mmCIF file of C-alpha atoms and ligand atoms in Angstrom:
data_model
loop_
_atom_site.group_PDB
_atom_site.id
_atom_site.type_symbol
_atom_site.label_atom_id
_atom_site.label_comp_id
_atom_site.label_asym_id
_atom_site.label_seq_id
_atom_site.Cartn_x
_atom_site.Cartn_y
_atom_site.Cartn_z
ATOM 1 C CA MET K 1 -7.934 -28.681 -9.838
ATOM 2 C CA ALA K 2 -8.821 -25.229 -8.523
ATOM 3 C CA GLU K 3 -6.380 -25.513 -5.576
ATOM 4 C CA ASP K 4 -3.490 -26.293 -7.916
ATOM 5 C CA ILE K 5 -4.257 -23.339 -10.164
ATOM 6 C CA LEU K 6 -4.641 -20.936 -7.219
ATOM 7 C CA GLY K 7 -1.469 -22.305 -5.611
ATOM 8 C CA GLY K 8 0.276 -21.706 -8.932
ATOM 9 C CA VAL K 9 -0.989 -18.105 -9.044
ATOM 10 C CA LYS K 10 0.303 -17.547 -5.509
ATOM 11 C CA GLU K 11 3.738 -19.039 -6.298
ATOM 12 C CA SER K 12 4.053 -17.131 -9.574
ATOM 13 C CA VAL K 13 3.397 -13.848 -7.726
ATOM 14 C CA ILE K 14 6.006 -14.741 -5.086
ATOM 15 C CA SER K 15 8.570 -15.575 -7.762
ATOM 16 C CA GLY K 16 7.601 -12.469 -9.744
ATOM 17 C CA ASN K 17 6.726 -14.348 -12.938
ATOM 18 C CA ALA K 18 4.239 -11.942 -14.557
ATOM 19 C CA THR K 19 3.702 -14.042 -17.693
ATOM 20 C CA LYS K 20 2.882 -17.152 -15.674
ATOM 21 C CA THR K 21 0.633 -15.211 -13.287
ATOM 22 C CA LYS K 22 -1.340 -13.828 -16.220
ATOM 23 C CA GLU K 23 -1.640 -17.261 -17.860
ATOM 24 C CA LEU K 24 -2.741 -18.972 -14.647
ATOM 25 C CA VAL K 25 -5.287 -16.256 -13.807
ATOM 26 C CA GLU K 26 -6.696 -16.595 -17.348
ATOM 27 C CA LYS K 27 -6.879 -20.349 -16.820
ATOM 28 C CA ALA K 28 -8.626 -19.863 -13.461
ATOM 29 C CA VAL K 29 -11.199 -17.609 -15.134
ATOM 30 C CA ARG K 30 -11.733 -20.167 -17.921
ATOM 31 C CA GLU K 31 -12.277 -22.868 -15.286
ATOM 32 C CA ASN K 32 -14.928 -20.660 -13.633
ATOM 33 C CA ILE K 33 -13.055 -20.364 -10.358
ATOM 34 C CA ASP K 34 -14.717 -17.742 -8.220
ATOM 35 C CA VAL K 35 -13.075 -14.353 -8.815
ATOM 36 C CA SER K 36 -12.846 -13.630 -5.077
ATOM 37 C CA LYS K 37 -10.914 -16.894 -4.676
ATOM 38 C CA ILE K 38 -8.524 -15.932 -7.474
ATOM 39 C CA LEU K 39 -7.996 -12.623 -5.712
ATOM 40 C CA ASN K 40 -7.744 -13.821 -2.104
ATOM 41 C CA GLU K 41 -6.239 -17.296 -2.405
ATOM 42 C CA GLY K 42 -4.049 -16.508 -5.410
ATOM 43 C CA LEU K 43 -2.895 -12.920 -5.876
ATOM 44 C CA ILE K 44 -3.332 -11.513 -2.359
ATOM 45 C CA ALA K 45 -2.033 -14.723 -0.765
ATOM 46 C CA GLY K 46 1.100 -14.365 -2.894
ATOM 47 C CA MET K 47 1.631 -10.713 -1.967
ATOM 48 C CA ASN K 48 1.130 -11.591 1.711
ATOM 49 C CA VAL K 49 4.054 -14.000 1.521
ATOM 50 C CA VAL K 50 6.102 -11.326 -0.269
ATOM 51 C CA GLY K 51 5.285 -8.915 2.592
ATOM 52 C CA VAL K 52 6.486 -11.388 5.220
ATOM 53 C CA LYS K 53 9.671 -12.154 3.285
ATOM 54 C CA PHE K 54 10.343 -8.424 2.859
ATOM 55 C CA LYS K 55 9.841 -7.828 6.586
ATOM 56 C CA ASN K 56 12.255 -10.692 7.373
ATOM 57 C CA ASN K 57 14.879 -9.339 4.964
ATOM 58 C CA GLU K 58 14.569 -12.461 2.778
ATOM 59 C CA PHE K 59 13.309 -10.212 -0.051
ATOM 60 C CA TYR K 60 14.631 -6.764 -0.976
ATOM 61 C CA VAL K 61 13.089 -3.885 -2.930
ATOM 62 C CA PRO K 62 13.682 -5.348 -6.426
ATOM 63 C CA GLU K 63 11.965 -8.660 -5.545
ATOM 64 C CA VAL K 64 8.981 -6.760 -4.136
ATOM 65 C CA LEU K 65 8.712 -4.610 -7.267
ATOM 66 C CA ILE K 66 8.875 -7.690 -9.502
ATOM 67 C CA ALA K 67 6.247 -9.507 -7.421
ATOM 68 C CA ALA K 68 4.003 -6.440 -7.552
ATOM 69 C CA ARG K 69 4.367 -6.378 -11.347
ATOM 70 C CA ALA K 70 3.230 -10.008 -11.473
ATOM 71 C CA MET K 71 0.293 -9.214 -9.204
ATOM 72 C CA HIS K 72 -0.702 -6.320 -11.481
ATOM 73 C CA ALA K 73 -0.557 -8.629 -14.510
ATOM 74 C CA GLY K 74 -3.063 -10.935 -12.803
ATOM 75 C CA MET K 75 -5.176 -8.058 -11.541
ATOM 76 C CA GLY K 76 -5.508 -6.745 -15.093
ATOM 77 C CA ILE K 77 -7.377 -9.940 -16.025
ATOM 78 C CA ILE K 78 -9.784 -10.003 -13.113
ATOM 79 C CA GLU K 79 -10.412 -6.280 -12.531
ATOM 80 C CA PRO K 80 -13.435 -6.113 -14.890
ATOM 81 C CA LEU K 81 -14.803 -9.276 -13.254
ATOM 82 C CA ILE K 82 -14.312 -7.863 -9.757
ATOM 83 C CA ALA K 83 -16.360 -4.827 -10.725
ATOM 84 C CA LYS K 84 -19.087 -7.088 -12.146
ATOM 85 C CA ALA K 85 -19.089 -9.378 -9.090
ATOM 86 C CA GLY K 86 -19.427 -6.340 -6.830
ATOM 87 C CA ILE K 87 -16.492 -7.358 -4.607
ATOM 88 C CA GLN K 88 -15.820 -4.547 -2.171
ATOM 89 C CA PRO K 89 -12.302 -3.476 -1.221
ATOM 90 C CA LEU K 90 -11.419 -3.819 2.474
ATOM 91 C CA ALA K 91 -11.399 -0.021 2.765
ATOM 92 C CA LYS K 92 -10.456 3.090 0.854
ATOM 93 C CA LEU K 93 -7.023 4.543 1.647
ATOM 94 C CA ALA K 94 -5.042 7.492 0.311
ATOM 95 C CA ILE K 95 -1.308 8.094 0.433
ATOM 96 C CA GLY K 96 1.165 10.765 -0.575
ATOM 97 C CA THR K 97 4.683 12.014 -0.004
ATOM 98 C CA VAL K 98 4.398 15.212 2.012
ATOM 99 C CA LYS K 99 4.929 18.755 0.778
ATOM 100 C CA GLY K 100 8.466 19.600 -0.317
ATOM 101 C CA ASP K 101 9.457 15.931 -0.672
ATOM 102 C CA LEU K 102 9.932 14.248 -4.045
ATOM 103 C CA HIS K 103 10.923 10.726 -2.918
ATOM 104 C CA ASP K 104 8.368 8.145 -4.020
ATOM 105 C CA ILE K 105 9.940 4.679 -4.106
ATOM 106 C CA GLY K 106 8.947 3.825 -0.520
ATOM 107 C CA LYS K 107 5.476 5.310 -0.980
ATOM 108 C CA ASN K 108 4.975 3.222 -4.123
ATOM 109 C CA LEU K 109 5.990 0.086 -2.252
ATOM 110 C CA VAL K 110 3.400 0.862 0.423
ATOM 111 C CA ILE K 111 0.776 1.300 -2.323
ATOM 112 C CA MET K 112 1.672 -2.096 -3.793
ATOM 113 C CA MET K 113 1.419 -3.788 -0.421
ATOM 114 C CA TRP K 114 -1.876 -2.088 0.435
ATOM 115 C CA LYS K 115 -3.370 -2.984 -2.945
ATOM 116 C CA GLY K 116 -1.966 -6.480 -2.606
ATOM 117 C CA ALA K 117 -3.786 -6.811 0.707
ATOM 118 C CA GLY K 118 -7.127 -5.868 -0.892
ATOM 119 C CA PHE K 119 -7.406 -2.148 -0.161
ATOM 120 C CA GLU K 120 -8.455 0.514 -2.670
ATOM 121 C CA VAL K 121 -5.669 3.100 -2.713
ATOM 122 C CA GLU K 122 -5.650 6.642 -4.051
ATOM 123 C CA ASP K 123 -2.129 7.756 -4.903
ATOM 124 C CA LEU K 124 -1.910 11.478 -4.152
ATOM 125 C CA GLY K 125 1.624 11.625 -5.548
ATOM 126 C CA ILE K 126 4.639 13.556 -4.294
ATOM 127 C CA ASP K 127 5.021 17.069 -2.836
ATOM 128 C CA VAL K 128 1.464 16.815 -1.536
ATOM 129 C CA PRO K 129 0.133 19.869 0.363
ATOM 130 C CA PRO K 130 -2.069 19.366 3.469
ATOM 131 C CA GLU K 131 -5.196 20.481 1.546
ATOM 132 C CA LYS K 132 -4.911 17.463 -0.764
ATOM 133 C CA PHE K 133 -4.832 15.075 2.190
ATOM 134 C CA VAL K 134 -7.850 16.883 3.661
ATOM 135 C CA GLU K 135 -9.670 16.526 0.329
ATOM 136 C CA ALA K 136 -8.937 12.763 0.256
ATOM 137 C CA ALA K 137 -10.352 12.422 3.775
ATOM 138 C CA LYS K 138 -13.473 14.322 2.688
ATOM 139 C CA LYS K 139 -13.817 11.930 -0.266
ATOM 140 C CA GLY K 140 -13.998 9.008 2.166
ATOM 141 C CA ALA K 141 -10.475 7.692 2.737
ATOM 142 C CA LYS K 142 -10.451 5.804 6.040
ATOM 143 C CA VAL K 143 -6.667 6.026 6.395
ATOM 144 C CA LEU K 144 -4.228 8.620 5.114
ATOM 145 C CA GLY K 145 -0.662 7.447 4.559
ATOM 146 C CA LEU K 146 2.054 10.092 4.803
ATOM 147 C CA SER K 147 5.570 9.393 3.594
ATOM 148 C CA ALA K 148 8.666 11.567 4.129
ATOM 149 C CA LEU K 149 12.341 10.869 3.458
ATOM 150 C CA LEU K 150 13.904 14.131 4.545
ATOM 151 C CA THR K 151 14.404 15.516 8.020
ATOM 152 C CA THR K 152 13.445 18.882 6.534
ATOM 153 C CA THR K 153 10.084 17.628 5.201
ATOM 154 C CA MET K 154 8.973 15.282 7.988
ATOM 155 C CA VAL K 155 7.734 18.363 9.843
ATOM 156 C CA ALA K 156 5.104 18.767 7.095
ATOM 157 C CA MET K 157 3.370 15.676 8.530
ATOM 158 C CA LYS K 158 2.350 17.724 11.544
ATOM 159 C CA ASP K 159 0.814 20.320 9.191
ATOM 160 C CA VAL K 160 -1.408 17.612 7.688
ATOM 161 C CA ILE K 161 -2.618 16.557 11.133
ATOM 162 C CA GLU K 162 -3.260 20.190 12.093
ATOM 163 C CA ALA K 163 -5.197 20.750 8.840
ATOM 164 C CA LEU K 164 -7.359 17.680 9.557
ATOM 165 C CA LYS K 165 -8.048 18.965 13.067
ATOM 166 C CA LYS K 166 -8.956 22.399 11.724
ATOM 167 C CA GLU K 167 -11.493 20.816 9.351
ATOM 168 C CA GLY K 168 -12.920 18.635 12.154
ATOM 169 C CA LEU K 169 -11.827 15.480 10.319
ATOM 170 C CA LYS K 170 -9.197 14.117 12.687
ATOM 171 C CA ASP K 171 -11.605 11.700 14.401
ATOM 172 C CA GLN K 172 -12.969 10.351 11.095
ATOM 173 C CA VAL K 173 -9.689 9.376 9.503
ATOM 174 C CA LYS K 174 -6.591 7.582 10.768
ATOM 175 C CA VAL K 175 -3.141 8.867 9.885
ATOM 176 C CA VAL K 176 -0.261 6.436 9.343
ATOM 177 C CA ILE K 177 3.219 7.820 8.803
ATOM 178 C CA GLY K 178 6.471 6.311 7.572
ATOM 179 C CA GLY K 179 9.755 6.962 5.837
ATOM 180 C CA ALA K 180 13.453 6.661 6.684
ATOM 181 C CA PRO K 181 13.671 9.476 9.294
ATOM 182 C CA ILE K 182 10.321 8.653 10.952
ATOM 183 C CA THR K 183 10.052 6.915 14.322
ATOM 184 C CA GLN K 184 7.261 5.826 16.639
ATOM 185 C CA SER K 185 8.207 8.607 19.034
ATOM 186 C CA TYR K 186 7.825 11.173 16.239
ATOM 187 C CA ALA K 187 4.399 9.718 15.437
ATOM 188 C CA ASP K 188 3.459 10.079 19.123
ATOM 189 C CA GLU K 189 4.829 13.608 19.229
ATOM 190 C CA ILE K 190 2.728 14.871 16.297
ATOM 191 C CA GLY K 191 -0.397 12.865 17.145
ATOM 192 C CA ALA K 192 -0.352 10.408 14.218
ATOM 193 C CA ASP K 193 -2.441 7.285 14.781
ATOM 194 C CA GLY K 194 0.243 4.911 13.616
ATOM 195 C CA TYR K 195 3.792 4.454 12.386
ATOM 196 C CA ALA K 196 5.058 1.674 10.142
ATOM 197 C CA PRO K 197 8.781 1.089 9.600
ATOM 198 C CA ASP K 198 8.288 -0.632 6.227
ATOM 199 C CA ALA K 199 5.718 -1.288 3.532
ATOM 200 C CA ALA K 200 4.705 -4.723 4.806
ATOM 201 C CA SER K 201 4.162 -3.420 8.345
ATOM 202 C CA ALA K 202 2.025 -0.642 6.849
ATOM 203 C CA VAL K 203 -0.533 -3.344 5.931
ATOM 204 C CA ASP K 204 -0.591 -4.689 9.497
ATOM 205 C CA LYS K 205 -0.866 -1.169 10.923
ATOM 206 C CA VAL K 206 -3.871 -0.241 8.762
ATOM 207 C CA LYS K 207 -5.635 -3.522 9.582
ATOM 208 C CA GLU K 208 -4.983 -2.912 13.276
ATOM 209 C CA LEU K 209 -6.323 0.657 13.145
ATOM 210 C CA LEU K 210 -9.443 -0.365 11.186
ATOM 211 C CA ASN K 211 -9.993 -3.563 13.216
ATOM 212 C CA ILE K 212 -9.888 -5.727 10.083
HETATM 213 CO CO1 LIG B 301 17.304 11.715 -1.794
HETATM 214 N N1 LIG B 301 17.928 11.821 0.075
HETATM 215 N N2 LIG B 301 17.422 13.647 -1.907
HETATM 216 N N3 LIG B 301 16.849 11.452 -3.649
HETATM 217 N N4 LIG B 301 17.615 9.841 -1.480
HETATM 218 C C1 LIG B 301 17.975 10.521 0.835
HETATM 219 C C2 LIG B 301 16.667 10.265 1.553
HETATM 220 C C3 LIG B 301 19.189 10.787 1.814
HETATM 221 C C4 LIG B 301 19.135 9.968 3.114
HETATM 222 C C5 LIG B 301 20.538 10.577 1.053
HETATM 223 C C6 LIG B 301 21.718 10.889 1.908
HETATM 224 O O1 LIG B 301 22.095 12.015 2.060
HETATM 225 N N5 LIG B 301 22.360 9.893 2.472
HETATM 226 C C7 LIG B 301 19.074 12.333 2.052
HETATM 227 C C8 LIG B 301 18.186 12.754 3.210
HETATM 228 C C9 LIG B 301 18.976 13.319 4.383
HETATM 229 C C10 LIG B 301 18.058 13.685 5.474
HETATM 230 O O2 LIG B 301 17.156 14.447 5.337
HETATM 231 N N6 LIG B 301 18.334 13.140 6.621
HETATM 232 C C11 LIG B 301 18.535 12.790 0.705
HETATM 233 C C12 LIG B 301 18.641 14.095 0.194
HETATM 234 C C13 LIG B 301 19.423 15.078 1.051
HETATM 235 C C14 LIG B 301 18.081 14.498 -1.026
HETATM 236 C C15 LIG B 301 18.128 15.873 -1.684
HETATM 237 C C16 LIG B 301 17.943 17.059 -0.719
HETATM 238 C C17 LIG B 301 19.473 15.945 -2.425
HETATM 239 C C18 LIG B 301 19.755 17.286 -3.040
HETATM 240 O O3 LIG B 301 19.115 17.664 -3.979
HETATM 241 N N7 LIG B 301 20.712 17.959 -2.441
HETATM 242 C C19 LIG B 301 16.999 15.797 -2.725
HETATM 243 C C20 LIG B 301 15.660 16.258 -2.152
HETATM 244 C C21 LIG B 301 14.592 16.342 -3.195
HETATM 245 C C22 LIG B 301 13.264 16.539 -2.529
HETATM 246 O O4 LIG B 301 12.644 15.562 -2.145
HETATM 247 N N8 LIG B 301 12.854 17.780 -2.402
HETATM 248 C C23 LIG B 301 16.969 14.326 -2.988
HETATM 249 C C24 LIG B 301 16.583 13.775 -4.201
HETATM 250 C C25 LIG B 301 16.583 12.425 -4.501
HETATM 251 C C26 LIG B 301 16.301 11.869 -5.879
HETATM 252 C C27 LIG B 301 15.215 12.635 -6.650
HETATM 253 C C28 LIG B 301 17.577 11.918 -6.667
HETATM 254 C C29 LIG B 301 15.968 10.359 -5.553
HETATM 255 C C30 LIG B 301 14.460 10.090 -5.368
HETATM 256 C C31 LIG B 301 13.841 9.375 -6.551
HETATM 257 C C32 LIG B 301 12.462 8.892 -6.230
HETATM 258 O O5 LIG B 301 12.064 8.654 -5.099
HETATM 259 N N9 LIG B 301 11.698 8.755 -7.287
HETATM 260 C C33 LIG B 301 16.634 10.198 -4.209
HETATM 261 C C34 LIG B 301 16.947 8.945 -3.636
HETATM 262 C C35 LIG B 301 16.701 7.730 -4.510
HETATM 263 C C36 LIG B 301 17.458 8.813 -2.327
HETATM 264 C C37 LIG B 301 17.956 7.548 -1.621
HETATM 265 C C38 LIG B 301 19.293 7.194 -2.270
HETATM 266 C C39 LIG B 301 17.057 6.333 -1.675
HETATM 267 C C40 LIG B 301 15.647 6.563 -1.154
HETATM 268 C C41 LIG B 301 14.822 5.350 -1.472
HETATM 269 O O6 LIG B 301 14.057 5.332 -2.420
HETATM 270 N N10 LIG B 301 15.025 4.257 -0.690
HETATM 271 C C42 LIG B 301 18.102 8.041 -0.116
HETATM 272 C C43 LIG B 301 19.282 7.438 0.589
HETATM 273 C C44 LIG B 301 18.965 6.076 1.142
HETATM 274 O O7 LIG B 301 17.896 5.862 1.674
HETATM 275 N N11 LIG B 301 19.913 5.219 1.075
HETATM 276 C C45 LIG B 301 18.022 9.511 -0.251
HETATM 277 C C46 LIG B 301 14.365 2.971 -0.934
HETATM 278 C C47 LIG B 301 12.945 3.021 -0.369
HETATM 279 C C48 LIG B 301 12.279 1.671 -0.568
HETATM 280 O O8 LIG B 301 13.070 3.264 1.008
HETATM 281 O O9 LIG B 301 11.738 5.395 0.857
HETATM 282 O O10 LIG B 301 12.876 4.698 3.019
HETATM 283 P P1 LIG B 301 12.187 4.346 1.767
HETATM 284 O O11 LIG B 301 10.869 3.523 2.127
HETATM 285 C C49 LIG B 301 10.892 2.480 3.077
HETATM 286 C C50 LIG B 301 10.524 2.918 4.500
HETATM 287 O O12 LIG B 301 11.000 4.173 4.825
HETATM 288 C C51 LIG B 301 9.040 2.756 4.542
HETATM 289 O O13 LIG B 301 8.758 1.692 3.634
HETATM 290 C C52 LIG B 301 9.801 1.563 2.663
HETATM 291 C C53 LIG B 301 10.345 0.144 2.691
HETATM 292 O O14 LIG B 301 9.453 -0.792 2.989
HETATM 293 N N12 LIG B 301 8.142 3.853 4.188
HETATM 294 C C54 LIG B 301 6.885 3.882 4.712
HETATM 295 C C55 LIG B 301 8.278 4.879 3.353
HETATM 296 N N13 LIG B 301 7.164 5.605 3.329
HETATM 297 C C56 LIG B 301 6.270 5.009 4.147
HETATM 298 C C57 LIG B 301 4.956 5.325 4.487
HETATM 299 C C58 LIG B 301 4.283 4.491 5.385
HETATM 300 C C59 LIG B 301 4.916 3.391 5.948
HETATM 301 C C60 LIG B 301 6.214 3.059 5.613
HETATM 302 O O15 LIG B 301 3.014 4.682 5.774
HETATM 303 C C61 LIG B 301 2.257 5.639 5.126
#
C-alpha cells in the first residue's frame, strides 16, 4: 500500500537509515506513487519531524546530520523525476556565512532543513562578502540567510543589509540571520527581517516571512 511505503520512507528518514530510505523510495517509484507524494509525505514529512525533535532537544546535531544523509539518499532517486514532473520548489533561498567567518556547521544544518522543507537553496559558502549576497538577490533569491559565529564577524551582517539597501534590493528580499552570538534584538538593531535561534526555526521563519 502506498501509505505504508510513504510511512516507511518518513520513518527511515527520522531514524537516519539511508539504505532503507533509498530502497523504499525506489519501491515507491516502481509502484508508480506520485513523485510529489514521495517528496511531501515521505522525505519532507520525515525531515519535519526531525526539525521538531531538534527544536525540542530530543535530537542533537549528529542525529540531524544522519537524517539529512538519509533524505539526500532518497532525493537522489527522485530528483530526475521531480525535474520531469515540473514540481516547483516553495521558493529560492540563498545562504552564507558572513565575511571573515569560516564556521559552517550551523549554516549547513540550516541548508538541510530548508531543503528538507522543499526550498531550493543556493549555498554561498563561508567568508562571503556582501557583494555575493547582493548577487544572489539579483539572481532571484527570495530570502538571504546570514550565519555568523563570532562576535567579531556578526557586524558584517549589517554590511550585507547596507549593500542591499544601496542596490535598492532591500524591499525585494528578506534577510534572516542566525548563529550563536545572534539575538532578536541584534536583528532589530541592524534591520534584518528575521532571526532564527536554530536550524528548525529557520524553516518556520522563512515560511512566516514568505506567507507560505
Ligand atoms: Co570556532 N569559535 N573559531 N572554530 N568554534 C567558536 C564559535 C567559539 C564560541 C569557541 C570558544 O571560544 N568558546 C569562539 C567564538 C567566540 C566569540 O566570538 N564569542 C570561536 C573562535 C574564537 C574561533 C577562532 C577565532 C579561533 C582561533 O583561531 N583563535 C577561529 C575563527 C576562524 C574564523 O571563522 N575566521 C575559529 C575556528 C574554528 C574551527 C575552524 C576550528 C571550527 C569550525 C569548523 C567548521 O565550522 N567547519 C570551529 C568550531 C567547530 C567552533 C565551535 C567549537 C563549534 C561551532 C559549531 O559548529 N557548533 C564553537 C564553540 C561552540 O559553539 N561550542 C566555536 C555547532 C553548530 C550546529 O552550532 O553554528 O551555532 P551553530 O549553529 C546553530 C545556531 O547558531 C543556528 O542553527 C544551528 C543549530 O540549529 N544557526 C542559524 C547558525 N547559523 C544560522 C543561520 C540562520 C538561522 C540559524 O539563518 C540564516
